[in-house]
XYZ file of C-alpha atoms in Angstrom:
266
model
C -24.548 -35.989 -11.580
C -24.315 -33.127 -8.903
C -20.533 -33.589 -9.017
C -20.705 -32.974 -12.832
C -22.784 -29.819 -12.263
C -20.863 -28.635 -9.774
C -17.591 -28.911 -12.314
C -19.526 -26.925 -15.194
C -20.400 -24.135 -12.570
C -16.703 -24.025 -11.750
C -15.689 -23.877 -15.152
C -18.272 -21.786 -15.939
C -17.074 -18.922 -13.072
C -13.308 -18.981 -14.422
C -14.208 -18.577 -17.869
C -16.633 -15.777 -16.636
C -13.687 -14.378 -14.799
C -11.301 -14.750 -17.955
C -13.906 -13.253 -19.911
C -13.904 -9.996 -17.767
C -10.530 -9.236 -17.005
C -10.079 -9.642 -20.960
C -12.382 -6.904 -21.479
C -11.337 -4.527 -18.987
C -7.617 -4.994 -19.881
C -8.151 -3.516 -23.172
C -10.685 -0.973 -21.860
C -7.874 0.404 -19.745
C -5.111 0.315 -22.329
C -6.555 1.973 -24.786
C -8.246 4.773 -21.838
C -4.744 4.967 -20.523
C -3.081 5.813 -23.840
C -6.207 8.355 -24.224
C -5.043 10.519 -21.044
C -1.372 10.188 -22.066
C -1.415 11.254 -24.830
C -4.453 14.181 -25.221
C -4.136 14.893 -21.294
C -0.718 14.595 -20.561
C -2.150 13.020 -17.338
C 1.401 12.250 -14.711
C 2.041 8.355 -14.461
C 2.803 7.903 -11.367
C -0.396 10.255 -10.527
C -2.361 8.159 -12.332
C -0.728 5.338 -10.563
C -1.567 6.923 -7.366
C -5.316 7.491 -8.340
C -5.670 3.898 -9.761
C -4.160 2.353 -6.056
C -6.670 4.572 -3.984
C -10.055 3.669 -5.705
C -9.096 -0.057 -5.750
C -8.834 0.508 -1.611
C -12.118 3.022 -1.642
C -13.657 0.081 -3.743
C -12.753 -2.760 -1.838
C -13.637 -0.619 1.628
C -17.727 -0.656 0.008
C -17.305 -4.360 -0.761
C -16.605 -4.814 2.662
C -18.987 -2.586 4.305
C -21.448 -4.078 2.081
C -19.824 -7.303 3.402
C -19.381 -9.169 -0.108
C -16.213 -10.640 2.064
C -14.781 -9.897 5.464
C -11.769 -8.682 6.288
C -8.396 -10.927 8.047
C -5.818 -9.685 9.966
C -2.424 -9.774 8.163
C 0.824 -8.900 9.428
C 2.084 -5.962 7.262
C 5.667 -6.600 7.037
C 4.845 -10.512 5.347
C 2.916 -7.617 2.361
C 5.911 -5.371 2.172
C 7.306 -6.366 -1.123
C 3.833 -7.733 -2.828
C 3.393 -4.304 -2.233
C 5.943 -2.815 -3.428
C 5.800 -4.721 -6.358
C 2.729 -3.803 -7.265
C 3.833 -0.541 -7.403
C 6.416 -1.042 -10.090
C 3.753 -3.784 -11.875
C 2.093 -0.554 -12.414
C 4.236 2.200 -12.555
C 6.409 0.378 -15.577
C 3.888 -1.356 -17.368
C 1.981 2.783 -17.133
C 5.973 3.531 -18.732
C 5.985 1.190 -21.385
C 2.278 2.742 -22.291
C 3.774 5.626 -22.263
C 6.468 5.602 -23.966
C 5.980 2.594 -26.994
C 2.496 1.939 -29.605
C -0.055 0.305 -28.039
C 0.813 -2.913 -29.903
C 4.493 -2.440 -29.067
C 3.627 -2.519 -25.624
C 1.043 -5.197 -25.653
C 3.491 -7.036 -27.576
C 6.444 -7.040 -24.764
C 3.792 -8.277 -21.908
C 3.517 -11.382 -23.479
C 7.065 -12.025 -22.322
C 5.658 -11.798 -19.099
C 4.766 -15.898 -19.305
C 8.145 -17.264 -20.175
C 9.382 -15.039 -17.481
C 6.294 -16.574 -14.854
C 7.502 -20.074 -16.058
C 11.437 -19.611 -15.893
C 10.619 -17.832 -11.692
C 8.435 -20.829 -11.321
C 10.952 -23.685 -12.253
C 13.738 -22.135 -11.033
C 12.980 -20.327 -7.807
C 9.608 -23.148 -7.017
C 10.420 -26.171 -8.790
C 7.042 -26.467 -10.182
C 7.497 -28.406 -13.640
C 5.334 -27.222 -17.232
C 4.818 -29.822 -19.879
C 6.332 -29.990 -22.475
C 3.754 -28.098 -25.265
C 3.556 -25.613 -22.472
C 7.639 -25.080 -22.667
C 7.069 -25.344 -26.390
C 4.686 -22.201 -26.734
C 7.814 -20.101 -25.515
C 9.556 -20.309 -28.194
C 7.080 -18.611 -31.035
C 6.121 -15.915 -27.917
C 9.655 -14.972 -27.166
C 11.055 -15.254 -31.397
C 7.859 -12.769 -32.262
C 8.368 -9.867 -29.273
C 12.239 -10.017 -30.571
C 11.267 -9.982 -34.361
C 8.832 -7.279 -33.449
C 11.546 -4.518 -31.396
C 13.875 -5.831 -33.897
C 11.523 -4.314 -36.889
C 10.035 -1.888 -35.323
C 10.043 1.407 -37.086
C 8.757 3.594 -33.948
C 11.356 1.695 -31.659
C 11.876 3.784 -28.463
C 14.871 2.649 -26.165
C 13.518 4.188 -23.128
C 10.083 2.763 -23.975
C 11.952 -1.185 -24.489
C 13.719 -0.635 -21.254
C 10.275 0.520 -19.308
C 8.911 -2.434 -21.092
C 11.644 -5.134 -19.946
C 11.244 -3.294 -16.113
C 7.283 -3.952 -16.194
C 7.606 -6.967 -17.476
C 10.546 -8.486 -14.916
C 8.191 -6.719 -12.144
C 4.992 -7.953 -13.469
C 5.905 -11.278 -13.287
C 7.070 -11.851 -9.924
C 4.324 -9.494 -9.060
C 2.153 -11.990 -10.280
C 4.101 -15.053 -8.607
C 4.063 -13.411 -5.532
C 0.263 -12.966 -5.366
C -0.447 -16.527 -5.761
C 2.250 -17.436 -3.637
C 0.252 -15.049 -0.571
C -2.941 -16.184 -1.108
C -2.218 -19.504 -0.373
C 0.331 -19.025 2.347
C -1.630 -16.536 4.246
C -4.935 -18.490 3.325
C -6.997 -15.797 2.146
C -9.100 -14.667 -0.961
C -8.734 -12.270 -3.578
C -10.674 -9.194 -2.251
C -8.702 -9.746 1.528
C -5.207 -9.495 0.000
C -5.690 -6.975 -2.435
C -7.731 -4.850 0.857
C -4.756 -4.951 2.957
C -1.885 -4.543 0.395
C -3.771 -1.125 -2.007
C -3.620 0.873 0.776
C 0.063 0.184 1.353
C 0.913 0.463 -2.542
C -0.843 3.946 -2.066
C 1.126 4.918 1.027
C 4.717 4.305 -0.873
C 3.013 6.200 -3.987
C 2.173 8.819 -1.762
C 5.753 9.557 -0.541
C 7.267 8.430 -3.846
C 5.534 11.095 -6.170
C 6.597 14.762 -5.218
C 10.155 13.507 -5.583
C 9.194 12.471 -9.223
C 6.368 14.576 -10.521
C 4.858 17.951 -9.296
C 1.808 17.984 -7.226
C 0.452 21.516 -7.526
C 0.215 23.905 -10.391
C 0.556 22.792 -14.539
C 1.266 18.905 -14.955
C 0.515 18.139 -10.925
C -2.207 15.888 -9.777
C -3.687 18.858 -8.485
C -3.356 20.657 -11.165
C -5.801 22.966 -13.327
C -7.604 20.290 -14.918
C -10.811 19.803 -17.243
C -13.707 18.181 -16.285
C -13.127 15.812 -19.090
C -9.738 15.032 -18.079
C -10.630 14.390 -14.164
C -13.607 12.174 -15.346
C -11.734 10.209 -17.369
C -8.541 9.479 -14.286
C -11.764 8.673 -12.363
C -13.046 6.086 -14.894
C -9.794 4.670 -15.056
C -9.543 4.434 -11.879
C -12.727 2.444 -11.487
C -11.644 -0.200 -14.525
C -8.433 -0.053 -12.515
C -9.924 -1.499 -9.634
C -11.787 -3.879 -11.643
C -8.410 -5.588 -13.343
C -6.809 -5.678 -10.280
C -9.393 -7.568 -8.814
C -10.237 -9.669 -11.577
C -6.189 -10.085 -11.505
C -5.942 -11.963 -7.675
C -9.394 -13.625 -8.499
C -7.971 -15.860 -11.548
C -4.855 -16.230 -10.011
C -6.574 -17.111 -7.032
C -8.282 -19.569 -8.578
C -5.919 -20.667 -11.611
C -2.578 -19.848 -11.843
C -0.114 -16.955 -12.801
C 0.417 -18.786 -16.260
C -3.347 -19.051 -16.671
C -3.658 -15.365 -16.361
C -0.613 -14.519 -18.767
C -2.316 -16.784 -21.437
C -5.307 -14.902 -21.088
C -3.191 -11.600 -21.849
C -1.635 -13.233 -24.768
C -5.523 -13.160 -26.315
C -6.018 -9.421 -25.270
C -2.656 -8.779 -26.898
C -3.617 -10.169 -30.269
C -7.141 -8.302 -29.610
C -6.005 -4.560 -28.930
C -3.823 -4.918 -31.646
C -6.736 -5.699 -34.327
């Protein structure tokens, strides 16, 4: 009886977890395309901003010590790291630069893409209704670029980037967390700060800094408030992110996607 209860808690957390990042996917979507498009807001700025108040974030959690910190070796983070720089920086593109269901649309790619890196680069085997659900996924993002009357080429090649990225982004993450034996809040401590670092030296080469358009711009109030509070959901789907893959799988987290995709597009 106490091992059935223990099961239904279990179950009970991950659906929880599901649950959340669902909610706070969408939230920063559709915030995202908000500073885009009536702020004009730099990507890789916003990038920048997102990476640094996951770190600040995590830095409370620890001094508040919800977990505690494990020495990692830097160089065995270097291209999680760097990854999750272009995760972001693309998938911020393809925001950027497609519809919001457009965009939505070409993440769901990002599971037959998990499952092909899986099989072919792991050897970990999918059943066979799980290989099957490829086929309507990939058919509808090709049917949807192919009729798409707002098509963008720049915003489809963004799109294919963040999604290539995204996925073995997402591989990688499980792959760590097991290898290096650690928990969501530990990896994601060490490797923000290091995503911020290469952000840091990436973005005057990219986008201005100082004066109109910079990240130190002349901004409104409204404007900086609204970086800030996607900054803050940023941190939250990021951690929500290494939690379920944590505690699922990569594939489990792209499903849960596919159900925000059909959502923001409603």
């Amino acid at each position: 009886m106490a091992l059935l209860v223990d099961r239904v808690r279990g179950h009970g957390r991950i659906v929880a977890g599901l649950l959340f990042n669902l909610l706070v996917s969408i939230c920063i979507v559709f915030l995202n395309k908000w500073i885009y498009v009536h702020h004009g807001f730099p990507n890789m700025s916003l990038t920048l901003v997102h990476f640094v108040v996951t770190w600040l974030g995590l830095y409370i959690c620890q001094k508040l010590d919800i977990f505690a910190p494990k020495s990692l070796p830097p160089s065995r983070l270097l291209l999680l790291a760097l990854s999750f720089c272009g995760f972001v920086v693309f998938t911020n593109l393809s925001l950027q630069n497609n519809t919001i269901g457009t965009y939505q649309l070409a993440k769901a790619m990002t599971t037959p893409v998990i499952i092909a890196i899986q099989t072919f680069c792991y050897q970990k085997t999918f059943s066979t209704r799980i290989q099957l659900t490829l086929i309507p996924i990939t058919l509808g993002v090709i049917l949807n670029s192919y009729y798409d009357v707002k098509f963008n080429f720049l915003g489809m090649v963004f799109a294919a980037l963040g999604v290539l990225v995204t996925s073995l982004y997402q591989v990688w993450v499980g792959a760590k967390q097991h290898e290096l034996q650690v928990n969501s809040m530990q990896l994601l401590y060490y490797q923000a700060p290091m995503s911020s670092a290469m952000l840091l030296v990436a973005v005057p080469f990219f986008e201005p800094v100082f004066g109109e358009g910079g990240i130190f711009g002349p901004w409104s109030v409204s404007a900086l408030l609204m970086v800030l509070l996607s900054g803050v959901i940023a941190f939250m789907v990021n951690l929500s992110i290494y939690w379920i893959i944590g505690n699922t799988s990569p594939v489990t987290q792209e499903m849960k996607s596919l159900a925000g995709c059909h959502s923001s597009r409603l």
